[in-house]
mmCIF file of C-alpha atoms in Angstrom:
data_model
loop_
_atom_site.group_PDB
_atom_site.id
_atom_site.type_symbol
_atom_site.label_atom_id
_atom_site.label_comp_id
_atom_site.label_asym_id
_atom_site.label_seq_id
_atom_site.Cartn_x
_atom_site.Cartn_y
_atom_site.Cartn_z
ATOM 1 C CA UNK A 195 -6.441 -4.594 -27.823
ATOM 2 C CA UNK A 196 -3.285 -6.020 -26.164
ATOM 3 C CA UNK A 197 -0.499 -7.100 -28.492
ATOM 4 C CA UNK A 198 3.203 -6.519 -29.063
ATOM 5 C CA UNK A 199 4.454 -2.996 -28.539
ATOM 6 C CA UNK A 200 7.480 -0.787 -28.832
ATOM 7 C CA UNK A 201 7.810 1.931 -26.179
ATOM 8 C CA UNK A 202 9.592 5.184 -26.928
ATOM 9 C CA UNK A 203 10.050 8.333 -24.916
ATOM 10 C CA UNK A 204 10.091 11.870 -26.220
ATOM 11 C CA UNK A 205 12.337 12.750 -23.261
ATOM 12 C CA UNK A 206 15.918 11.556 -23.249
ATOM 13 C CA UNK A 207 17.084 11.418 -19.653
ATOM 14 C CA UNK A 208 17.408 9.077 -16.707
ATOM 15 C CA UNK A 209 13.929 9.914 -15.389
ATOM 16 C CA UNK A 210 12.379 8.990 -18.746
ATOM 17 C CA UNK A 211 14.208 5.662 -18.686
ATOM 18 C CA UNK A 212 12.804 4.916 -15.255
ATOM 19 C CA UNK A 213 9.282 6.043 -16.235
ATOM 20 C CA UNK A 214 9.586 3.713 -19.232
ATOM 21 C CA UNK A 215 10.244 0.796 -16.872
ATOM 22 C CA UNK A 216 7.114 1.587 -14.858
ATOM 23 C CA UNK A 217 5.021 1.976 -18.020
ATOM 24 C CA UNK A 218 6.446 -1.333 -19.335
ATOM 25 C CA UNK A 219 5.502 -2.990 -16.064
ATOM 26 C CA UNK A 220 1.926 -1.687 -16.251
ATOM 27 C CA UNK A 221 1.529 -2.572 -19.943
ATOM 28 C CA UNK A 222 2.688 -6.130 -19.266
ATOM 29 C CA UNK A 223 0.179 -6.397 -16.388
ATOM 30 C CA UNK A 224 -2.588 -5.327 -18.799
ATOM 31 C CA UNK A 225 -1.572 -8.045 -21.260
ATOM 32 C CA UNK A 226 0.751 -6.326 -23.715
ATOM 33 C CA UNK A 227 4.168 -7.796 -24.534
ATOM 34 C CA UNK A 228 7.383 -6.041 -25.485
ATOM 35 C CA UNK A 229 8.717 -6.242 -29.031
ATOM 36 C CA UNK A 230 11.407 -4.090 -30.581
ATOM 37 C CA UNK A 231 11.275 -5.168 -34.209
ATOM 38 C CA UNK A 232 7.796 -6.385 -35.250
ATOM 39 C CA UNK A 233 5.204 -4.615 -33.157
ATOM 40 C CA UNK A 234 1.462 -4.040 -33.331
ATOM 41 C CA UNK A 235 1.556 -0.816 -31.342
ATOM 42 C CA UNK A 236 3.918 2.081 -30.985
ATOM 43 C CA UNK A 237 3.519 3.557 -27.515
ATOM 44 C CA UNK A 238 4.976 7.007 -26.956
ATOM 45 C CA UNK A 239 5.227 8.911 -23.723
ATOM 46 C CA UNK A 240 6.562 12.185 -22.447
ATOM 47 C CA UNK A 241 6.625 14.075 -19.206
ATOM 48 C CA UNK A 242 7.071 17.629 -18.013
ATOM 49 C CA UNK A 243 7.446 19.300 -14.647
ATOM 50 C CA UNK A 244 6.449 22.956 -14.455
ATOM 51 C CA UNK A 245 6.194 25.595 -11.768
ATOM 52 C CA UNK A 246 2.619 26.000 -10.619
ATOM 53 C CA UNK A 247 2.118 28.532 -7.860
ATOM 54 C CA UNK A 248 3.182 29.474 -4.383
ATOM 55 C CA UNK A 249 1.130 28.945 -1.244
ATOM 56 C CA UNK A 250 1.604 31.374 1.597
ATOM 57 C CA UNK A 251 0.603 30.313 5.080
ATOM 58 C CA UNK A 252 0.945 31.548 8.623
ATOM 59 C CA UNK A 253 0.794 29.742 11.948
ATOM 60 C CA UNK A 254 0.528 31.488 15.301
ATOM 61 C CA UNK A 255 1.257 30.001 18.710
ATOM 62 C CA UNK A 256 0.721 31.660 22.066
ATOM 63 C CA UNK A 257 2.828 30.221 24.869
ATOM 64 C CA UNK A 258 1.597 29.945 28.485
ATOM 65 C CA UNK A 259 3.258 33.291 29.324
ATOM 66 C CA UNK A 260 1.159 35.211 26.776
ATOM 67 C CA UNK A 261 3.822 35.670 24.089
ATOM 68 C CA UNK A 262 2.695 34.938 20.549
ATOM 69 C CA UNK A 263 4.989 33.637 17.836
ATOM 70 C CA UNK A 264 3.888 33.688 14.216
ATOM 71 C CA UNK A 265 5.633 31.616 11.572
ATOM 72 C CA UNK A 266 5.210 32.403 7.879
ATOM 73 C CA UNK A 267 5.788 29.804 5.176
ATOM 74 C CA UNK A 268 5.984 29.983 1.410
ATOM 75 C CA UNK A 269 5.616 26.673 -0.378
ATOM 76 C CA UNK A 270 6.302 26.454 -4.091
ATOM 77 C CA UNK A 271 4.110 23.969 -5.973
ATOM 78 C CA UNK A 272 4.902 22.070 -9.159
ATOM 79 C CA UNK A 273 2.740 20.263 -11.703
ATOM 80 C CA UNK A 274 3.998 16.948 -13.035
ATOM 81 C CA UNK A 275 2.451 15.800 -16.346
ATOM 82 C CA UNK A 276 2.680 12.376 -17.934
ATOM 83 C CA UNK A 277 1.185 11.667 -21.370
ATOM 84 C CA UNK A 278 0.943 8.328 -23.158
ATOM 85 C CA UNK A 279 -0.103 7.879 -26.793
ATOM 86 C CA UNK A 280 -0.815 4.529 -28.469
ATOM 87 C CA UNK A 281 -0.590 4.256 -32.248
ATOM 88 C CA UNK A 282 -0.889 1.252 -34.508
ATOM 89 C CA UNK A 283 2.113 0.205 -36.593
ATOM 90 C CA UNK A 284 0.939 2.566 -39.363
ATOM 91 C CA UNK A 285 1.085 5.642 -37.059
ATOM 92 C CA UNK A 286 -2.702 5.910 -36.664
ATOM 93 C CA UNK A 287 -3.705 7.286 -33.293
ATOM 94 C CA UNK A 288 -5.649 4.688 -31.302
ATOM 95 C CA UNK A 289 -5.667 6.027 -27.755
ATOM 96 C CA UNK A 290 -4.106 8.723 -25.641
ATOM 97 C CA UNK A 291 -4.262 9.809 -22.048
ATOM 98 C CA UNK A 292 -2.513 12.146 -19.689
ATOM 99 C CA UNK A 293 -2.371 12.588 -15.981
ATOM 100 C CA UNK A 294 -1.048 15.333 -13.769
ATOM 101 C CA UNK A 295 -0.296 15.912 -10.134
ATOM 102 C CA UNK A 296 0.284 19.156 -8.272
ATOM 103 C CA UNK A 297 2.444 19.139 -5.182
ATOM 104 C CA UNK A 298 5.480 20.572 -3.464
ATOM 105 C CA UNK A 299 7.870 17.958 -4.877
ATOM 106 C CA UNK A 300 9.388 18.626 -8.339
ATOM 107 C CA UNK A 301 10.605 15.009 -8.732
ATOM 108 C CA UNK A 302 8.284 13.118 -11.096
ATOM 109 C CA UNK A 303 9.677 9.753 -9.956
ATOM 110 C CA UNK A 304 8.142 10.179 -6.491
ATOM 111 C CA UNK A 305 4.590 10.119 -7.888
ATOM 112 C CA UNK A 306 5.181 8.121 -11.070
ATOM 113 C CA UNK A 307 3.214 5.039 -9.872
ATOM 114 C CA UNK A 308 0.162 7.220 -9.232
ATOM 115 C CA UNK A 309 0.485 8.973 -12.601
ATOM 116 C CA UNK A 310 0.767 5.671 -14.507
ATOM 117 C CA UNK A 311 -2.096 4.018 -12.611
ATOM 118 C CA UNK A 312 -4.277 7.088 -13.244
ATOM 119 C CA UNK A 313 -3.615 6.949 -16.962
ATOM 120 C CA UNK A 314 -4.580 3.286 -17.269
ATOM 121 C CA UNK A 315 -7.438 3.273 -14.739
ATOM 122 C CA UNK A 316 -10.156 2.894 -17.367
ATOM 123 C CA UNK A 317 -8.074 1.531 -20.257
ATOM 124 C CA UNK A 318 -8.968 1.253 -23.141
ATOM 125 C CA UNK A 319 -12.144 3.270 -22.514
ATOM 126 C CA UNK A 320 -12.288 7.049 -22.480
ATOM 127 C CA UNK A 321 -11.876 8.974 -19.248
ATOM 128 C CA UNK A 322 -12.216 12.732 -19.332
ATOM 129 C CA UNK A 323 -11.608 14.979 -16.342
ATOM 130 C CA UNK A 324 -11.538 12.131 -13.833
ATOM 131 C CA UNK A 325 -10.070 13.026 -10.463
ATOM 132 C CA UNK A 326 -8.431 10.286 -8.465
ATOM 133 C CA UNK A 327 -6.857 10.427 -5.039
ATOM 134 C CA UNK A 328 -4.289 7.978 -3.736
ATOM 135 C CA UNK A 329 -3.103 6.984 -0.302
ATOM 136 C CA UNK A 330 -0.266 4.778 0.908
ATOM 137 C CA UNK A 331 -2.536 1.723 0.910
ATOM 138 C CA UNK A 332 -3.549 1.800 -2.756
ATOM 139 C CA UNK A 333 -3.042 -1.749 -4.055
ATOM 140 C CA UNK A 334 -2.030 -0.789 -7.611
ATOM 141 C CA UNK A 335 0.593 1.768 -6.651
ATOM 142 C CA UNK A 336 1.868 -0.428 -3.812
ATOM 143 C CA UNK A 337 2.373 -3.250 -6.314
ATOM 144 C CA UNK A 338 4.468 -1.006 -8.571
ATOM 145 C CA UNK A 339 6.500 0.272 -5.638
ATOM 146 C CA UNK A 340 7.122 -3.316 -4.512
ATOM 147 C CA UNK A 341 8.206 -4.323 -8.023
ATOM 148 C CA UNK A 342 10.783 -1.526 -7.925
ATOM 149 C CA UNK A 343 11.634 -1.883 -4.248
ATOM 150 C CA UNK A 344 15.174 -0.539 -4.640
ATOM 151 C CA UNK A 345 13.756 2.862 -5.670
ATOM 152 C CA UNK A 346 13.701 5.790 -3.288
ATOM 153 C CA UNK A 347 10.118 7.065 -3.670
ATOM 154 C CA UNK A 348 10.660 10.109 -1.477
ATOM 155 C CA UNK A 349 11.160 13.564 -2.932
ATOM 156 C CA UNK A 350 14.920 13.709 -3.396
#
Protein backbone atom coordinates (compact mmCIF):
# COMPACT_ATOMS: atom_id res chain seq x y z
CA UNK A 1 0.00 0.00 0.00
CA UNK A 2 2.81 2.56 0.56
CA UNK A 3 3.12 5.31 -2.03
CA UNK A 4 3.25 9.09 -2.25
CA UNK A 5 0.98 10.99 0.08
CA UNK A 6 -0.23 14.43 0.99
CA UNK A 7 -0.95 15.02 4.68
CA UNK A 8 -3.55 17.53 5.80
CA UNK A 9 -4.92 18.41 9.19
CA UNK A 10 -8.48 19.36 10.02
CA UNK A 11 -7.07 21.37 12.94
CA UNK A 12 -5.22 24.59 12.24
CA UNK A 13 -2.92 25.26 15.16
CA UNK A 14 0.63 24.73 16.35
CA UNK A 15 -0.20 21.37 17.97
CA UNK A 16 -1.61 20.07 14.68
CA UNK A 17 1.57 21.13 12.89
CA UNK A 18 3.65 19.20 15.39
CA UNK A 19 1.36 16.14 15.24
CA UNK A 20 1.73 16.30 11.45
CA UNK A 21 5.51 16.03 11.83
CA UNK A 22 5.18 12.93 14.01
CA UNK A 23 2.67 11.35 11.60
CA UNK A 24 5.01 12.19 8.67
CA UNK A 25 7.86 10.53 10.53
CA UNK A 26 5.83 7.36 11.14
CA UNK A 27 4.49 7.23 7.57
CA UNK A 28 8.02 7.51 6.18
CA UNK A 29 9.15 4.68 8.50
CA UNK A 30 6.33 2.51 7.10
CA UNK A 31 7.47 3.21 3.54
CA UNK A 32 5.34 6.12 2.38
CA UNK A 33 6.93 9.21 0.83
CA UNK A 34 5.78 12.82 0.94
CA UNK A 35 4.39 14.49 -2.17
CA UNK A 36 2.47 17.74 -2.35
CA UNK A 37 1.39 17.81 -5.97
CA UNK A 38 0.98 14.30 -7.45
CA UNK A 39 0.02 11.92 -4.69
CA UNK A 40 -1.45 8.43 -4.45
CA UNK A 41 -2.99 8.98 -1.03
CA UNK A 42 -4.57 11.84 0.80
CA UNK A 43 -4.02 11.36 4.52
CA UNK A 44 -6.17 13.44 6.84
CA UNK A 45 -5.93 13.71 10.59
CA UNK A 46 -7.59 15.55 13.42
CA UNK A 47 -7.38 15.63 17.16
CA UNK A 48 -9.52 16.68 20.09
CA UNK A 49 -9.00 17.00 23.82
CA UNK A 50 -12.11 16.80 25.98
CA UNK A 51 -12.88 16.79 29.68
CA UNK A 52 -13.47 13.28 30.93
CA UNK A 53 -14.18 13.00 34.63
CA UNK A 54 -12.84 13.82 38.04
CA UNK A 55 -11.24 11.35 40.42
CA UNK A 56 -11.58 11.99 44.11
CA UNK A 57 -9.12 10.38 46.47
CA UNK A 58 -8.15 10.56 50.11
CA UNK A 59 -4.96 9.63 51.92
CA UNK A 60 -4.65 9.34 55.69
CA UNK A 61 -1.46 9.33 57.72
CA UNK A 62 -1.15 8.77 61.45
CA UNK A 63 2.02 10.17 62.98
CA UNK A 64 3.86 8.49 65.89
CA UNK A 65 2.00 10.71 68.38
CA UNK A 66 -1.42 9.39 67.33
CA UNK A 67 -2.58 12.39 65.28
CA UNK A 68 -4.14 11.56 61.93
CA UNK A 69 -3.96 13.83 58.91
CA UNK A 70 -6.20 13.20 55.92
CA UNK A 71 -5.50 14.77 52.54
CA UNK A 72 -8.20 14.96 49.88
CA UNK A 73 -7.39 15.29 46.19
CA UNK A 74 -9.49 15.96 43.12
CA UNK A 75 -7.84 15.11 39.83
CA UNK A 76 -9.47 16.17 36.58
CA UNK A 77 -8.99 13.74 33.69
CA UNK A 78 -8.95 14.48 29.97
CA UNK A 79 -9.36 12.30 26.89
CA UNK A 80 -7.07 12.97 23.95
CA UNK A 81 -8.28 11.62 20.57
CA UNK A 82 -6.29 11.29 17.37
CA UNK A 83 -7.90 10.10 14.13
CA UNK A 84 -6.20 9.37 10.82
CA UNK A 85 -8.03 8.69 7.54
CA UNK A 86 -6.37 7.48 4.33
CA UNK A 87 -8.11 8.09 1.01
CA UNK A 88 -6.94 7.42 -2.52
CA UNK A 89 -6.47 10.36 -4.89
CA UNK A 90 -10.14 10.05 -5.91
CA UNK A 91 -11.38 10.58 -2.30
CA UNK A 92 -12.31 6.92 -1.76
CA UNK A 93 -11.88 5.84 1.83
CA UNK A 94 -9.19 3.16 2.12
CA UNK A 95 -8.39 3.01 5.82
CA UNK A 96 -9.08 4.85 9.04
CA UNK A 97 -8.08 4.50 12.65
CA UNK A 98 -8.30 6.42 15.87
CA UNK A 99 -6.65 6.21 19.21
CA UNK A 100 -7.38 7.82 22.54
CA UNK A 101 -5.74 8.24 25.89
CA UNK A 102 -7.24 9.27 29.21
CA UNK A 103 -5.06 11.00 31.75
CA UNK A 104 -4.57 14.04 33.92
CA UNK A 105 -2.61 15.97 31.27
CA UNK A 106 -4.63 18.00 28.71
CA UNK A 107 -1.60 18.45 26.39
CA UNK A 108 -1.89 16.08 23.42
CA UNK A 109 1.78 16.57 22.52
CA UNK A 110 2.91 14.76 25.68
CA UNK A 111 1.35 11.47 24.54
CA UNK A 112 1.42 12.00 20.77
CA UNK A 113 4.08 9.29 20.13
CA UNK A 114 1.91 6.72 21.91
CA UNK A 115 -1.23 7.81 20.03
CA UNK A 116 0.51 7.60 16.63
CA UNK A 117 2.16 4.25 17.37
CA UNK A 118 -1.20 2.86 18.55
CA UNK A 119 -2.90 3.92 15.34
CA UNK A 120 -0.33 2.23 13.11
CA UNK A 121 0.33 -0.84 15.27
CA UNK A 122 -1.42 -3.25 12.91
CA UNK A 123 -1.35 -1.17 9.71
CA UNK A 124 -2.87 -1.76 7.15
CA UNK A 125 -4.95 -4.48 8.83
CA UNK A 126 -8.03 -3.82 10.92
CA UNK A 127 -7.77 -3.39 14.67
CA UNK A 128 -10.95 -2.91 16.65
CA UNK A 129 -11.04 -2.19 20.37
CA UNK A 130 -7.38 -3.03 20.92
CA UNK A 131 -5.95 -1.82 24.21
CA UNK A 132 -2.27 -1.05 24.37
CA UNK A 133 -0.18 0.10 27.29
CA UNK A 134 3.13 1.91 27.01
CA UNK A 135 6.05 2.44 29.33
CA UNK A 136 9.17 4.58 29.09
CA UNK A 137 11.10 1.73 27.47
CA UNK A 138 8.84 1.19 24.46
CA UNK A 139 11.15 1.08 21.43
CA UNK A 140 8.73 2.69 18.95
CA UNK A 141 7.81 5.67 21.10
CA UNK A 142 11.41 6.10 22.26
CA UNK A 143 12.49 6.28 18.62
CA UNK A 144 9.98 9.06 17.91
CA UNK A 145 11.00 10.96 21.03
CA UNK A 146 14.66 10.66 20.01
CA UNK A 147 13.87 11.91 16.50
CA UNK A 148 12.28 15.00 18.06
CA UNK A 149 14.73 15.31 20.94
CA UNK A 150 14.30 19.08 21.28
CA UNK A 151 10.65 18.55 22.29
CA UNK A 152 9.52 18.84 25.88
CA UNK A 153 7.41 15.68 26.32
CA UNK A 154 6.24 16.60 29.80
CA UNK A 155 2.79 17.99 30.46
CA UNK A 156 3.34 21.72 30.08
